[in-house]
Amino acid sequence: MVEFHRVSLLYPKTQTLALEEINLSIKKGEFVYLTGHSGAGKSSFLGLIIKSIVPSSGQVYIAGESLAKYKGGRVAYHRRRIGMVFQNHSLLDHLSVYQNLEFALRITEAPQKDWAERITNILRTVGLAHKHQVYPIQLSQGERQRVAIARAVITNPVLLLADEPTGNLDPDVSWEIMELLSEINLKGTTIILATHSREIVEQQRRRTITLRKGKLVRDDLNGGYAL
Ligand SMILES: Nc1ncnc2c1ncn2[C@@H]1O[C@H](COP(=O)(O)OP(=O)(O)OP(=O)(O)O)[C@@H](O)[C@H]1O
Ligand SMILES: [Mg+2]
């Protein structure tokens, strides 16, 4: 599903070597933790997958195809097949929960007659069916994050990238979010979750990839926290 072949990333302005000679492969259906201290290169790693940044050297492959070949509309199409969840949720505040999800469906080819049913189903999955008319500002942080996850997966992405989705949440709510992501993974979506959280990585053991100052220092199928 995702392959990095000798990928390095140098941010030219600051001359920061954010990633150095990364080689790895993530298979379809995996749920992988991407961990490491602040500044280790986690967000940069995810940015390379959606091609919001390009490597200075090496190649990123998705489903066997090099992203270097993707240009213009092909990049946009590629991004539409990937769901993304960020720490700061980035919902559209002037739209209700329902409208935020509608907005996500608008860029897909899903027929409009199916939208209502899809939105109702996904809101049920994230436990927010009763809040469809509410605006993001009227939701708790955990609820907003659940809407952000709903928005990321309503398009049936093959791959879900989550960058610190539990960043500001208290442990109970983080745990709910993790359960939700596990359910989504069980339905077949490949997930890469960037996190600093020792609790998350320890509580539910999964393959854990650790970056340190841009280098891949650990790739452990049994997981557990170690930096
Ligand atoms: N746009 C940018 N321009 C220049 N340097 C950058 C840029 N973005 C990130 N960096 C640098 O690249 C390195 C990796 O940053 P990155 O954001 O990938 O780390 P991270 O592991 O996601 O950190 P955090 O846990 O704090 O989110 C850091 O040294 C950072 O300062
Ligand atoms: Mg980051």
Coordinates of N, CA, C and O in Angstrom, one line a residue, residues 22-92:
I22 N 14.8 6.9 4.5 CA 13.8 6.0 5.1 C 13.4 4.9 4.1 O 13.0 5.2 2.9
N23 N 13.5 3.7 4.6 CA 13.0 2.5 3.8 C 11.9 1.8 4.6 O 12.2 1.4 5.8
L24 N 10.8 1.6 4.1 CA 9.8 0.8 4.8 C 8.6 0.5 3.9 O 8.4 1.1 2.8
S25 N 7.8 -0.5 4.3 CA 6.7 -0.9 3.5 C 5.5 -1.1 4.5 O 5.7 -1.8 5.5
I26 N 4.4 -0.6 4.2 CA 3.2 -0.8 5.0 C 2.1 -1.5 4.1 O 1.8 -1.0 3.0
K27 N 1.6 -2.6 4.6 CA 0.7 -3.4 3.7 C -0.8 -2.9 3.9 O -1.1 -2.3 4.9
K28 N -1.5 -3.3 2.9 CA -3.0 -3.0 3.0 C -3.6 -3.6 4.2 O -3.3 -4.8 4.6
G29 N -4.4 -2.9 4.9 CA -5.1 -3.4 6.1 C -4.3 -3.2 7.4 O -4.9 -3.5 8.5
E30 N -3.1 -2.8 7.3 CA -2.3 -2.6 8.6 C -2.8 -1.4 9.4 O -3.4 -0.5 8.8
F31 N -2.5 -1.4 10.6 CA -2.7 -0.2 11.5 C -1.4 0.0 12.2 O -0.9 -0.8 13.0
V32 N -0.7 1.1 11.8 CA 0.6 1.3 12.2 C 0.7 2.6 13.1 O 0.1 3.6 12.7
Y33 N 1.5 2.5 14.2 CA 1.8 3.8 14.9 C 3.1 4.3 14.4 O 4.1 3.6 14.2
L34 N 3.1 5.6 14.2 CA 4.3 6.4 13.8 C 4.6 7.2 15.0 O 3.9 8.2 15.3
T35 N 5.7 6.9 15.6 CA 6.0 7.7 16.9 C 7.4 8.3 16.9 O 8.2 8.0 16.0
G36 N 7.7 9.1 17.9 CA 8.9 9.8 17.9 C 8.7 11.2 18.6 O 7.6 11.7 18.6
H37 N 9.8 11.8 19.1 CA 9.7 13.1 19.8 C 9.2 14.1 18.8 O 9.2 14.0 17.6
S38 N 8.8 15.3 19.4 CA 8.5 16.4 18.6 C 9.7 16.8 17.7 O 10.8 16.8 18.1
G39 N 9.3 17.0 16.4 CA 10.4 17.3 15.4 C 11.1 16.1 14.8 O 12.0 16.3 14.0
A40 N 10.6 14.9 15.2 CA 11.3 13.7 14.7 C 11.0 13.5 13.2 O 11.8 12.8 12.5
G41 N 9.9 14.1 12.7 CA 9.7 13.9 11.2 C 8.3 13.3 10.9 O 8.0 12.9 9.8
K42 N 7.5 13.1 11.9 CA 6.2 12.3 11.7 C 5.3 13.0 10.7 O 4.8 12.4 9.8
S43 N 5.0 14.3 10.9 CA 4.1 15.1 10.0 C 4.7 15.1 8.6 O 4.0 15.1 7.6
S44 N 6.0 15.3 8.6 CA 6.7 15.3 7.3 C 6.5 14.0 6.5 O 6.2 14.0 5.3
F45 N 6.6 12.9 7.3 CA 6.4 11.6 6.7 C 4.9 11.5 6.1 O 4.8 11.0 5.0
L46 N 3.9 12.0 6.9 CA 2.6 11.9 6.4 C 2.4 12.8 5.2 O 1.7 12.5 4.2
G47 N 3.0 14.0 5.2 CA 3.0 15.0 4.1 C 3.5 14.4 2.8 O 3.0 14.7 1.7
L48 N 4.5 13.5 2.9 CA 5.0 12.9 1.7 C 4.0 11.9 1.1 O 4.0 11.8 -0.1
I49 N 3.2 11.3 1.9 CA 2.3 10.3 1.4 C 1.1 11.0 0.7 O 0.7 10.5 -0.3
I50 N 0.7 12.2 1.1 CA -0.3 12.9 0.4 C 0.3 13.8 -0.7 O -0.5 14.6 -1.3
K51 N 1.6 13.8 -0.8 CA 2.3 14.7 -1.7 C 2.0 16.1 -1.5 O 1.9 16.9 -2.4
S52 N 1.9 16.6 -0.2 CA 1.9 18.0 0.0 C 3.3 18.5 0.1 O 3.6 19.7 0.0
I53 N 4.2 17.5 0.3 CA 5.7 17.8 0.1 C 6.3 16.7 -0.7 O 5.7 15.6 -0.7
V54 N 7.4 17.0 -1.3 CA 8.0 16.0 -2.2 C 9.4 15.7 -1.6 O 10.1 16.5 -1.0
P55 N 9.9 14.4 -1.7 CA 11.2 14.1 -1.2 C 12.3 14.8 -1.9 O 12.2 15.1 -3.1
S56 N 13.4 15.0 -1.2 CA 14.6 15.6 -1.9 C 15.3 14.5 -2.7 O 15.9 14.7 -3.7
S57 N 15.2 13.3 -2.1 CA 15.7 12.1 -2.9 C 14.9 10.9 -2.4 O 14.3 10.9 -1.4
G58 N 15.0 9.8 -3.3 CA 14.2 8.6 -3.0 C 12.8 8.7 -3.5 O 12.4 9.7 -4.2
Q59 N 12.0 7.6 -3.3 CA 10.7 7.5 -3.9 C 9.7 7.0 -2.9 O 10.0 6.2 -2.1
V60 N 8.5 7.6 -3.0 CA 7.4 7.1 -2.2 C 6.4 6.4 -3.2 O 6.1 7.0 -4.3
Y61 N 6.0 5.2 -2.9 CA 5.1 4.5 -3.8 C 3.8 4.2 -3.1 O 3.8 3.9 -1.9
I62 N 2.7 4.4 -3.8 CA 1.4 4.0 -3.3 C 0.8 3.0 -4.2 O 0.8 3.3 -5.5
A63 N 0.4 1.9 -3.7 CA -0.1 0.8 -4.5 C 0.8 0.5 -5.7 O 0.4 0.4 -6.9
G64 N 2.1 0.5 -5.5 CA 3.1 0.2 -6.5 C 3.5 1.3 -7.4 O 4.4 1.1 -8.3
E65 N 2.8 2.4 -7.3 CA 3.1 3.5 -8.3 C 3.9 4.7 -7.6 O 3.5 5.1 -6.5
S66 N 4.9 5.2 -8.2 CA 5.7 6.2 -7.7 C 4.9 7.5 -7.7 O 4.4 7.9 -8.7
L67 N 4.9 8.2 -6.6 CA 4.1 9.5 -6.5 C 4.8 10.6 -7.4 O 4.2 11.6 -7.7
A68 N 6.1 10.3 -7.7 CA 6.8 11.3 -8.5 C 6.1 11.5 -9.9 O 6.2 12.5 -10.5
K69 N 5.4 10.4 -10.3 CA 4.8 10.5 -11.6 C 3.5 11.3 -11.6 O 2.9 11.7 -12.6
Y70 N 2.9 11.5 -10.4 CA 1.6 12.1 -10.3 C 1.8 13.6 -10.4 O 2.6 14.3 -9.8
K71 N 0.9 14.2 -11.3 CA 1.0 15.6 -11.5 C -0.5 16.2 -11.5 O -1.4 15.4 -11.8
G72 N -0.6 17.4 -11.2 CA -1.9 18.1 -11.3 C -3.1 17.3 -10.8 O -3.2 17.0 -9.6
G73 N -4.0 17.1 -11.7 CA -5.3 16.4 -11.4 C -5.1 15.0 -10.7 O -5.9 14.6 -9.9
R74 N -4.0 14.4 -11.1 CA -3.7 13.0 -10.6 C -3.4 13.1 -9.1 O -3.7 12.2 -8.3
V75 N -2.7 14.2 -8.7 CA -2.4 14.4 -7.3 C -3.7 14.6 -6.5 O -3.9 14.1 -5.4
A76 N -4.6 15.4 -7.1 CA -5.9 15.7 -6.4 C -6.7 14.4 -6.3 O -7.3 14.1 -5.2
Y77 N -6.7 13.6 -7.3 CA -7.4 12.3 -7.2 C -6.8 11.4 -6.2 O -7.5 10.8 -5.4
H78 N -5.5 11.4 -6.1 CA -4.7 10.6 -5.1 C -5.2 11.0 -3.7 O -5.4 10.2 -2.9
R79 N -5.2 12.3 -3.5 CA -5.6 12.8 -2.1 C -7.0 12.5 -1.8 O -7.3 12.3 -0.6
R80 N -7.9 12.5 -2.8 CA -9.3 12.1 -2.5 C -9.4 10.7 -2.0 O -10.4 10.4 -1.4
R81 N -8.5 9.9 -2.3 CA -8.6 8.5 -1.9 C -8.0 8.2 -0.5 O -8.0 7.1 0.0
I82 N -7.5 9.3 0.1 CA -6.8 9.2 1.4 C -7.6 10.1 2.4 O -8.0 11.2 2.1
G83 N -8.0 9.5 3.6 CA -8.6 10.3 4.6 C -7.6 10.9 5.5 O -6.5 10.3 5.8
M84 N -7.8 12.1 6.0 CA -6.8 12.7 6.9 C -7.5 13.3 8.1 O -8.6 13.9 8.0
V85 N -6.9 13.1 9.3 CA -7.4 13.7 10.5 C -6.2 14.4 11.2 O -5.1 13.8 11.4
F86 N -6.5 15.6 11.6 CA -5.4 16.4 12.2 C -5.7 16.7 13.6 O -6.9 16.6 14.0
Q87 N -4.7 17.1 14.3 CA -4.9 17.4 15.8 C -5.9 18.5 16.0 O -6.7 18.5 16.9
N88 N -5.8 19.5 15.1 CA -6.7 20.7 15.2 C -8.0 20.5 14.4 O -8.5 21.5 13.9
H89 N -8.4 19.3 14.2 CA -9.6 18.9 13.6 C -10.0 19.6 12.3 O -10.6 19.1 11.4
S90 N -9.8 20.9 12.1 CA -10.0 21.7 10.9 C -11.4 21.5 10.3 O -11.6 21.4 9.1
L91 N -12.5 21.4 11.1 CA -13.8 21.4 10.6 C -14.2 22.8 10.1 O -13.5 23.8 10.5
L92 N -15.1 22.9 9.2 CA -15.6 24.2 8.8 C -16.6 24.8 9.8 O -17.7 24.2 10.0

